[in-house]
XYZ file of C-alpha atoms in Angstrom:
611
model
C 13.293 -18.753 -12.605
C 15.747 -18.546 -9.702
C 17.391 -20.868 -7.186
C 16.701 -24.159 -9.015
C 17.397 -27.017 -6.624
C 16.827 -30.761 -6.318
C 16.098 -32.542 -3.049
C 18.101 -35.587 -4.134
C 21.636 -35.829 -2.762
C 23.260 -39.019 -3.985
C 20.919 -41.842 -3.071
C 19.112 -39.762 -0.436
C 16.297 -37.218 -0.599
C 16.726 -34.324 1.842
C 13.918 -31.824 2.372
C 12.410 -29.677 5.151
C 9.930 -31.658 7.217
C 7.341 -28.873 7.008
C 7.392 -29.226 3.217
C 6.173 -32.819 3.534
C 3.315 -31.604 5.742
C 2.411 -28.868 3.271
C 2.146 -31.342 0.389
C -0.576 -33.192 2.288
C -2.880 -30.172 1.769
C -2.732 -30.450 -2.063
C -5.880 -31.905 -3.614
C -3.696 -33.752 -6.117
C -1.950 -35.605 -3.289
C -4.941 -36.251 -1.056
C -4.847 -39.650 0.706
C -1.726 -40.882 -1.100
C 0.390 -41.433 2.020
C 3.870 -40.369 3.087
C 5.642 -42.867 0.855
C 4.130 -41.272 -2.267
C 5.044 -37.789 -1.037
C 8.653 -38.818 -0.470
C 8.776 -40.381 -3.937
C 7.410 -37.151 -5.397
C 10.048 -35.060 -3.628
C 12.728 -37.373 -4.945
C 11.579 -36.514 -8.499
C 10.927 -32.801 -7.892
C 12.915 -29.628 -8.439
C 12.328 -26.621 -6.197
C 12.631 -23.043 -7.466
C 11.499 -19.523 -6.646
C 9.955 -16.769 -8.784
C 10.040 -13.135 -7.598
C 6.671 -11.364 -7.764
C 5.950 -10.018 -11.243
C 8.112 -12.633 -13.000
C 6.977 -14.721 -15.975
C 7.313 -18.501 -15.655
C 9.105 -19.410 -18.866
C 7.594 -22.496 -20.516
C 10.559 -23.528 -22.656
C 12.954 -26.419 -22.089
C 12.109 -28.617 -19.112
C 9.191 -26.314 -18.227
C 7.444 -26.992 -21.542
C 5.736 -30.158 -20.278
C 5.748 -30.174 -16.487
C 3.510 -30.119 -13.449
C 3.993 -27.217 -11.032
C 2.964 -27.276 -7.371
C 2.579 -23.827 -5.805
C 4.140 -24.111 -2.341
C 3.970 -20.446 -1.308
C 2.769 -17.299 -3.070
C 0.468 -17.527 -6.098
C 0.390 -17.535 -9.896
C -1.901 -15.739 -12.324
C -2.974 -17.351 -15.600
C -3.113 -14.830 -18.454
C -4.527 -15.185 -21.975
C -4.826 -12.752 -24.890
C -8.100 -11.324 -26.175
C -8.899 -10.518 -29.815
C -7.051 -7.195 -29.513
C -3.919 -8.843 -28.162
C -4.450 -7.551 -24.608
C -3.541 -9.966 -21.808
C -6.113 -10.624 -19.081
C -5.935 -12.764 -15.969
C -8.437 -15.607 -16.271
C -7.437 -17.755 -13.310
C -5.673 -17.523 -9.982
C -3.518 -20.380 -8.682
C -2.940 -19.921 -4.929
C -0.593 -21.851 -2.686
C -1.778 -25.448 -2.316
C -2.868 -25.839 -5.933
C -1.245 -27.137 -9.116
C -0.923 -25.962 -12.707
C 0.400 -27.497 -15.924
C -1.540 -30.764 -15.808
C -2.745 -30.413 -19.395
C 0.829 -30.202 -20.682
C 1.399 -33.660 -19.194
C -1.766 -35.144 -20.648
C -1.286 -33.631 -24.120
C 2.275 -32.309 -24.614
C 2.575 -29.357 -26.992
C 5.197 -26.796 -27.820
C 2.598 -24.015 -27.789
C 1.073 -22.575 -24.618
C -1.925 -20.270 -25.077
C -1.650 -19.027 -21.497
C 1.163 -17.357 -19.602
C 1.908 -17.931 -15.921
C 3.020 -14.914 -13.886
C 4.038 -14.879 -10.211
C 1.574 -12.548 -8.486
C 3.910 -12.358 -5.467
C 7.158 -14.006 -4.405
C 6.384 -17.646 -5.124
C 7.991 -21.021 -4.422
C 7.169 -23.981 -6.671
C 7.951 -27.644 -7.171
C 8.384 -28.858 -10.733
C 7.559 -32.473 -11.626
C 8.757 -33.732 -15.003
C 6.618 -36.010 -17.235
C 8.827 -39.006 -16.371
C 8.589 -38.201 -12.681
C 4.810 -37.883 -12.872
C 4.438 -41.158 -14.763
C 6.571 -42.892 -12.138
C 4.423 -41.371 -9.397
C 1.070 -42.468 -10.828
C 2.531 -45.893 -11.732
C 3.290 -46.524 -8.085
C 0.337 -44.585 -6.656
C -2.760 -44.723 -8.966
C -4.699 -42.652 -6.429
C -2.902 -39.562 -7.794
C -4.540 -40.052 -11.203
C -7.990 -40.278 -9.592
C -7.297 -37.048 -7.683
C -6.187 -35.391 -10.919
C -9.393 -36.375 -12.705
C -11.506 -35.022 -9.845
C -9.572 -31.738 -9.911
C -10.062 -31.283 -13.643
C -13.795 -32.008 -13.369
C -14.124 -29.454 -10.559
C -12.286 -26.821 -12.592
C -14.552 -27.446 -15.564
C -17.628 -26.990 -13.369
C -16.202 -23.806 -11.873
C -15.509 -22.468 -15.375
C -19.072 -23.226 -16.490
C -20.449 -21.455 -13.426
C -18.266 -18.446 -14.153
C -16.559 -18.483 -10.778
C -15.628 -14.976 -9.726
C -11.996 -13.910 -9.682
C -10.741 -13.668 -6.087
C -10.517 -10.230 -4.566
C -7.080 -8.682 -3.957
C -5.796 -9.445 -0.479
C -2.370 -7.787 -0.349
C -1.806 -4.083 -0.924
C 1.486 -2.221 -1.144
C 1.442 1.396 0.039
C 4.585 2.898 -1.449
C 5.795 6.490 -0.838
C 6.617 8.478 -3.963
C 8.299 11.236 -1.967
C 10.802 11.247 0.872
C 9.575 11.725 4.430
C 6.380 9.658 4.205
C 7.655 6.509 5.922
C 5.749 7.356 9.116
C 2.490 8.414 7.450
C -0.248 6.442 9.279
C -2.450 5.829 6.214
C -1.921 2.032 6.187
C -2.879 1.775 9.869
C -5.965 3.945 9.395
C -7.094 1.825 6.455
C -6.527 -1.329 8.492
C -8.604 0.119 11.333
C -11.410 1.092 8.942
C -11.454 -2.430 7.501
C -11.508 -3.872 11.011
C -14.616 -1.839 11.757
C -16.168 -3.414 8.644
C -15.515 -6.875 10.083
C -12.311 -7.701 8.212
C -9.109 -9.122 9.665
C -6.593 -6.510 8.521
C -2.859 -6.267 9.139
C 0.038 -3.930 8.433
C 3.599 -5.098 7.772
C 6.551 -2.741 7.679
C 10.299 -3.080 7.270
C 10.588 -5.034 10.530
C 9.224 -8.041 8.618
C 11.786 -7.816 5.807
C 13.898 -10.740 7.050
C 10.999 -13.186 7.244
C 10.831 -16.235 4.968
C 8.416 -16.772 2.084
C 6.702 -19.444 4.194
C 6.161 -16.894 6.998
C 4.625 -14.358 4.606
C 2.421 -17.053 3.080
C 1.123 -18.109 6.514
C 0.612 -14.506 7.591
C -1.416 -13.664 4.476
C -3.479 -16.838 4.828
C -4.578 -15.900 8.344
C -5.743 -12.407 7.323
C -8.260 -11.012 4.894
C -6.229 -7.941 3.933
C -2.517 -7.267 4.433
C -0.914 -3.878 3.819
C 2.779 -3.884 2.933
C 3.977 -0.446 3.981
C 7.025 0.764 2.039
C 9.646 2.804 3.849
C 11.179 4.929 1.067
C 11.109 5.214 -2.734
C 13.218 2.516 -4.435
C 14.383 0.848 -1.206
C 14.854 -2.936 -1.063
C 11.928 -3.297 1.360
C 9.719 -1.171 -0.894
C 10.620 -3.397 -3.841
C 9.691 -6.439 -1.770
C 6.345 -4.786 -0.957
C 5.739 -4.289 -4.677
C 6.509 -7.947 -5.421
C 4.105 -9.169 -2.740
C 1.147 -6.936 -3.634
C -2.020 -7.812 -5.511
C -2.684 -4.074 -5.820
C -0.396 -1.068 -5.453
C -1.139 2.314 -3.889
C 1.300 5.193 -4.328
C 1.440 7.693 -1.475
C 2.186 11.374 -2.087
C 1.544 14.827 -0.651
C -0.396 17.272 -2.813
C 1.919 20.157 -1.893
C 5.030 18.474 -3.320
C 5.888 17.608 -6.942
C 5.335 14.062 -8.143
C 8.196 12.192 -9.812
C 8.058 12.401 -13.582
C 9.191 8.839 -14.321
C 6.777 5.900 -13.821
C 7.398 3.507 -10.950
C 9.959 0.824 -11.771
C 7.773 -2.267 -11.428
C 8.874 -5.865 -11.999
C 8.484 -6.795 -15.661
C 5.028 -8.389 -15.500
C 3.717 -6.724 -12.329
C 1.579 -4.144 -14.103
C -0.152 -6.949 -15.973
C -0.823 -8.878 -12.782
C -1.940 -6.001 -10.558
C -2.890 -3.250 -13.009
C -1.434 0.240 -12.867
C -1.062 1.642 -9.344
C -3.557 4.030 -7.764
C -2.524 7.285 -6.103
C -3.371 8.237 -2.507
C -3.028 12.013 -2.456
C -2.543 13.554 1.011
C -3.888 17.078 1.617
C -2.477 18.406 4.902
C -4.614 21.560 4.650
C -7.847 19.566 4.527
C -8.825 20.699 1.001
C -8.667 18.802 -2.276
C -8.522 21.746 -4.684
C -4.735 21.604 -5.154
C -3.115 19.070 -7.458
C 0.625 18.415 -7.182
C 3.090 19.477 -9.812
C 3.476 16.828 -12.579
C 0.031 15.435 -11.792
C -1.463 13.568 -14.719
C -3.393 10.367 -15.218
C -1.836 9.808 -18.646
C 1.839 9.410 -17.807
C 1.597 5.732 -16.873
C 2.342 6.530 -13.229
C -1.140 5.627 -11.924
C -4.602 4.828 -13.262
C -6.775 6.491 -10.600
C -6.423 8.674 -7.538
C -8.084 9.221 -4.168
C -8.020 12.427 -2.134
C -7.228 11.959 1.572
C -7.819 15.240 3.387
C -6.623 15.982 6.897
C -9.572 15.915 9.273
C -11.835 13.993 6.840
C -12.157 10.488 8.288
C -14.739 9.645 5.629
C -12.001 9.800 2.965
C -10.152 6.901 4.605
C -13.421 5.021 5.055
C -14.180 5.449 1.345
C -10.807 4.039 0.256
C -11.325 1.158 2.683
C -14.630 0.372 0.961
C -12.855 0.322 -2.405
C -10.357 -2.166 -0.982
C -13.101 -4.333 0.513
C -15.218 -4.334 -2.645
C -17.964 -2.329 -0.933
C -17.558 1.063 -2.608
C -21.011 2.181 -3.742
C -21.303 3.649 -7.232
C -24.255 5.883 -8.113
C -25.232 6.347 -11.778
C -27.852 8.952 -12.712
C -29.617 9.022 -16.078
C -30.549 12.033 -18.167
C -34.165 13.039 -18.548
C -34.680 16.798 -18.584
C -37.060 17.977 -15.861
C -37.670 14.358 -14.879
C -34.059 14.321 -13.684
C -35.060 16.354 -10.613
C -36.314 13.038 -9.228
C -32.659 12.151 -8.609
C -32.626 14.662 -5.734
C -35.444 12.828 -3.978
C -33.804 9.461 -4.636
C -30.523 10.700 -3.156
C -32.347 11.929 -0.063
C -33.985 8.528 0.490
C -30.693 6.686 0.035
C -28.891 9.026 2.426
C -31.601 8.526 5.033
C -31.066 4.781 4.644
C -27.365 5.231 5.393
C -26.055 4.397 1.915
C -22.701 6.105 1.158
C -21.767 7.348 -2.299
C -18.161 6.525 -3.164
C -18.063 7.116 -6.926
C -20.472 9.014 -9.143
C -21.341 9.271 -12.792
C -24.136 10.285 -15.063
C -25.454 11.671 -18.298
C -26.972 15.082 -19.039
C -29.169 16.188 -16.103
C -27.970 13.149 -14.178
C -24.364 14.262 -14.693
C -25.117 17.735 -13.312
C -26.706 16.368 -10.144
C -23.969 13.757 -9.713
C -21.376 16.549 -10.058
C -23.052 18.426 -7.216
C -22.699 15.336 -5.036
C -19.073 14.948 -6.087
C -18.557 18.553 -4.945
C -20.003 17.459 -1.584
C -22.815 19.998 -1.705
C -25.334 19.340 1.080
C -28.610 18.051 -0.294
C -30.470 21.286 0.452
C -27.791 23.324 -1.330
C -27.975 20.992 -4.333
C -31.733 21.390 -4.409
C -31.650 25.196 -4.270
C -28.928 25.468 -6.917
C -30.958 23.302 -9.293
C -34.065 25.374 -8.577
C -32.192 28.605 -9.293
C -30.867 27.344 -12.629
C -33.894 25.561 -14.068
C -37.005 26.939 -12.316
C -36.239 30.539 -11.401
C -34.462 31.016 -14.724
C -34.626 29.353 -18.131
C -31.124 28.587 -19.450
C -32.572 27.575 -22.838
C -33.985 31.018 -23.630
C -31.163 32.629 -25.631
C -32.666 31.727 -28.996
C -30.737 32.419 -32.166
C -30.897 31.853 -35.905
C -30.885 28.014 -35.974
C -27.824 27.468 -38.143
C -26.276 25.126 -35.549
C -28.919 24.936 -32.816
C -32.057 26.679 -31.591
C -30.265 28.451 -28.738
C -26.775 29.922 -28.446
C -25.906 27.991 -25.282
C -24.159 30.951 -23.611
C -26.669 31.004 -20.751
C -26.143 27.299 -20.075
C -22.369 27.741 -20.082
C -22.602 30.793 -17.824
C -24.803 29.005 -15.303
C -22.529 25.958 -15.199
C -19.440 28.122 -14.704
C -21.209 30.140 -12.012
C -22.144 27.102 -9.940
C -19.159 24.804 -10.562
C -16.445 27.412 -11.051
C -13.160 26.454 -12.687
C -12.652 23.234 -10.741
C -11.283 20.256 -12.670
C -12.809 16.799 -12.424
C -9.517 15.504 -10.994
C -9.878 17.929 -8.056
C -13.306 16.694 -6.951
C -13.335 15.050 -3.513
C -15.208 12.050 -4.942
C -14.453 10.105 -8.151
C -16.748 11.340 -10.936
C -17.346 10.961 -14.655
C -19.797 12.390 -17.182
C -20.764 10.945 -20.555
C -21.278 12.740 -23.856
C -21.693 11.457 -27.405
C -18.927 11.992 -29.949
C -20.553 12.695 -33.317
C -17.150 12.584 -35.011
C -16.347 8.988 -34.053
C -19.816 7.649 -33.321
C -18.721 6.588 -29.814
C -19.390 7.814 -26.301
C -16.881 10.182 -24.736
C -16.130 9.691 -21.036
C -15.086 12.838 -19.169
C -12.769 11.983 -16.255
C -10.484 15.009 -16.388
C -10.475 18.641 -17.397
C -12.824 21.505 -16.541
C -15.950 20.155 -14.853
C -18.302 22.796 -16.229
C -17.210 22.094 -19.796
C -17.718 18.339 -19.386
C -21.242 19.024 -18.120
C -21.872 21.432 -20.990
C -21.000 18.643 -23.439
C -23.125 16.101 -21.590
C -26.257 18.312 -21.812
C -25.744 19.523 -25.416
C -29.010 18.209 -26.852
C -28.550 18.038 -30.659
C -30.485 20.770 -32.393
C -31.213 22.616 -29.156
C -27.729 23.382 -27.820
C -24.597 23.746 -29.986
C -22.102 20.864 -29.717
C -18.951 21.266 -27.625
C -15.693 20.930 -29.525
C -12.957 18.710 -28.097
C -9.727 18.374 -30.100
C -11.741 18.894 -33.267
C -14.481 16.416 -32.298
C -18.124 17.416 -31.844
C -19.598 16.326 -28.499
C -23.334 16.311 -27.812
C -25.699 15.021 -25.144
C -24.630 11.634 -23.749
C -28.229 10.418 -23.880
C -27.956 10.042 -27.648
C -25.762 6.961 -27.147
C -25.795 6.053 -23.444
C -28.346 7.667 -21.187
C -27.648 5.383 -18.195
C -23.880 4.675 -18.168
C -23.846 1.763 -15.735
C -21.443 -0.065 -18.047
C -18.966 2.825 -17.796
C -19.117 2.697 -14.000
C -18.749 -1.088 -14.022
C -15.700 -0.955 -16.271
C -13.907 1.850 -14.458
C -14.593 0.569 -10.933
C -12.877 -2.808 -11.477
C -15.390 -4.595 -9.239
C -14.903 -1.998 -6.511
C -18.431 -2.558 -5.261
C -22.169 -2.459 -5.961
C -23.791 0.020 -8.332
C -27.081 1.859 -7.819
C -28.700 3.091 -11.026
C -31.461 5.688 -11.213
C -33.328 5.700 -14.519
C -35.805 8.548 -14.988
C -36.273 8.125 -18.737
C -39.621 6.424 -18.359
C -42.153 5.922 -21.105
C -42.678 9.502 -22.221
C -46.025 9.980 -23.923
C -44.829 11.677 -27.113
C -47.271 11.052 -29.963
C -49.373 12.677 -32.651
C -52.588 11.296 -34.125
C -52.585 13.245 -37.407
C -51.065 11.202 -40.269
C -50.118 14.460 -42.056
C -48.738 16.049 -38.880
C -45.400 17.031 -40.430
C -46.934 18.327 -43.671
C -49.356 20.872 -42.253
C -48.845 24.655 -42.700
C -47.151 26.544 -39.871
C -50.318 28.305 -38.687
C -52.104 24.916 -38.369
C -49.162 23.402 -36.496
C -49.065 26.409 -34.192
C -52.698 25.849 -33.327
C -52.166 22.150 -32.749
C -49.119 22.917 -30.589
C -51.423 24.711 -28.204
C -53.449 21.461 -28.025
C -50.423 19.343 -27.046
C -48.984 18.203 -30.368
C -45.192 17.724 -29.938
C -43.062 20.730 -30.866
C -39.559 20.700 -32.324
C -38.038 21.252 -28.863
C -39.952 18.316 -27.369
C -38.972 16.084 -30.268
C -35.301 17.040 -30.022
C -35.230 16.580 -26.253
C -36.817 13.147 -26.530
C -34.359 12.194 -29.290
C -31.479 13.150 -27.026
C -32.582 10.974 -24.105
C -34.277 7.928 -25.582
C -31.039 6.220 -26.716
C -31.081 2.637 -27.911
C -33.647 0.430 -26.182
C -31.402 -2.619 -26.577
C -28.437 -0.772 -25.061
C -30.673 0.541 -22.288
C -31.750 -2.982 -21.319
C -28.152 -4.197 -21.281
C -26.870 -1.488 -18.951
C -29.871 -1.805 -16.626
C -29.012 -5.456 -16.138
C -25.476 -4.521 -15.059
C -26.506 -2.582 -11.969
C -27.050 -4.142 -8.546
C -29.975 -1.946 -7.542
C -32.309 -0.087 -9.920
C -34.632 2.754 -8.935
C -37.061 3.805 -11.639
C -39.731 6.356 -10.606
C -42.649 6.220 -13.086
C -43.602 9.963 -12.995
C -46.417 9.671 -15.578
C -47.416 13.329 -15.182
C -43.982 14.941 -15.581
C -42.635 15.736 -19.028
C -39.084 16.425 -20.113
C -39.650 20.216 -20.230
C -41.943 20.678 -17.235
C -39.387 22.528 -15.122
C -42.056 24.034 -12.869
C -42.881 20.553 -11.543
C -39.547 20.637 -9.717
C -40.901 19.822 -6.243
C -43.286 17.178 -7.575
C -40.458 15.368 -9.397
C -38.309 15.383 -6.266
C -41.155 13.996 -4.182
C -41.938 11.250 -6.684
C -38.270 10.266 -6.776
C -38.200 10.114 -2.978
C -41.406 8.070 -2.817
C -40.137 5.597 -5.434
C -36.827 5.139 -3.620
C -38.555 4.716 -0.250
C -40.840 2.096 -1.781
C -37.793 0.186 -3.045
C -36.167 0.379 0.387
C -39.355 -0.708 2.183
C -39.732 -3.651 -0.192
C -36.116 -4.808 -0.432
C -34.500 -3.435 2.706
C -31.616 -0.984 2.760
C -30.198 -1.059 -0.768
C -27.295 -3.406 -1.359
C -26.942 -4.608 2.217
C -26.575 -8.220 1.044
C -23.815 -7.241 -1.383
C -21.947 -5.042 1.072
C -21.840 -7.834 3.653
C -19.909 -10.121 1.299
C -16.197 -10.068 0.492
C -13.410 -10.065 3.038
C -15.608 -9.483 6.074
C -14.944 -11.912 8.935
C -16.881 -12.421 12.178
C -13.926 -11.656 14.483
C -12.513 -8.145 14.004
C -8.788 -7.936 14.645
C -5.983 -5.634 13.572
C -2.417 -6.895 13.818
C 0.398 -4.388 13.477
C 3.887 -5.810 13.007
C 6.469 -3.135 13.824
């Protein structure tokens, strides 16, 4: 807490006139009149909290009412694991601390953190009692506020989207990089009122910044240099932080020096990685997602305007996630679904999948054209049979060398972190009994783990753990996409699992001699390969229902005549996927249009650049 001040000087109360006007906008003080407002100011103390600072609740702050004049506070509580999460947002014009007045207690279950530079008024219990004694209307307003908050909590009111973004250079010489302006322009084209502030605004007051942010949907605070005073002010003001760096220069080893509680309020920063050569294959020296420097990264390639547009969609909450399920040969339907979605103008901003779905999603993340993706899949699974290198089944039926060779041939040695689009694959960790999410490392090896059907392909080892097909535990990882995207936008899920007709009528089916089973196999009785493939994709029905409910748009082609191993029905599966997706689009319109039109979009596009 800094700059504690009272408005009382002797027998007089001296305050800025605009402060009196601002108090009239508080719901707590609605219709109480100027006399009540002056009485309140006579009892109040004014103070400021820099962004990222904890509001200590000891001493006179233990039982007090706080009015947020400028800036905003976040309310944080601990979960069962002791992790702090923001459960409420208190913007300028609202109050907090009422319950400590109604029922004083030395213990506070929640912590209050300044999300940006914030000015507050503190009213003591005695001051509040004096206020409501003279002006009972304040108590009625308080009751109405508490009732409204209870209703909002019961409705599960969504947390507000971030509005202020700091773009901070990690390296010297990036002060003039136009990324902030390009993002603002992209958001303007989406219907948002976007603005960019640079060092020219550094001398403005907290009231000016508060007014400026209120009149815009998104404000970018553009830092001038690492560790400068203006850059630190940008960090304090930001709901979210982007770090800016060139891929051809080393990154700093030490994490960014954030205000004490800023990481809690805004999360770890994200990295905007500039590629002057127009390619994303190079990662800078010291690049890692584990050092605490950043939690995610975005490639911005010279000459690729769609990269800026994609980051703008992440900022606006419109980034489209595509999740593709595993399903053997039925997974070819994903290619037809992708074609229908592309024809409808739906962009793909982040991708993920399991088993066959992971392979196809990886091709999209590589930015293969749809026809190239189709022909590569045909070459691997139709023209050849990667599951034909049979061996003595001590670990699995096949050696898996052909699968590994094909994956390395088509995806090369690229790492997941190098992909132009964000991507993840899911496998199942037999050692821990949990899913394993692949977000870094060699892409081909992650895909090899995701398709390692138990009993058919040998597991992939990872730090001593055994990884097998992701479909064993999570065949449609919508929940993984939802968790990693942090409400970045809508999610399309494509589930090709279907109701596979795998059955046998003979009660002694598993007890028959081999020559009898061989004869029945020719009549359609399930073989060991069919049983193992189905076991690796069926997953848990309860878990499957849960994740399906978490997507915003579900496409589920029935494909009754295509089995898990019917690779030769490649073209038929693609066509059925396309037809199913087109039917969804014809019935419901372009997927996710209603979701993408929400958020910060405003009817009057405008970009304001303060230089």
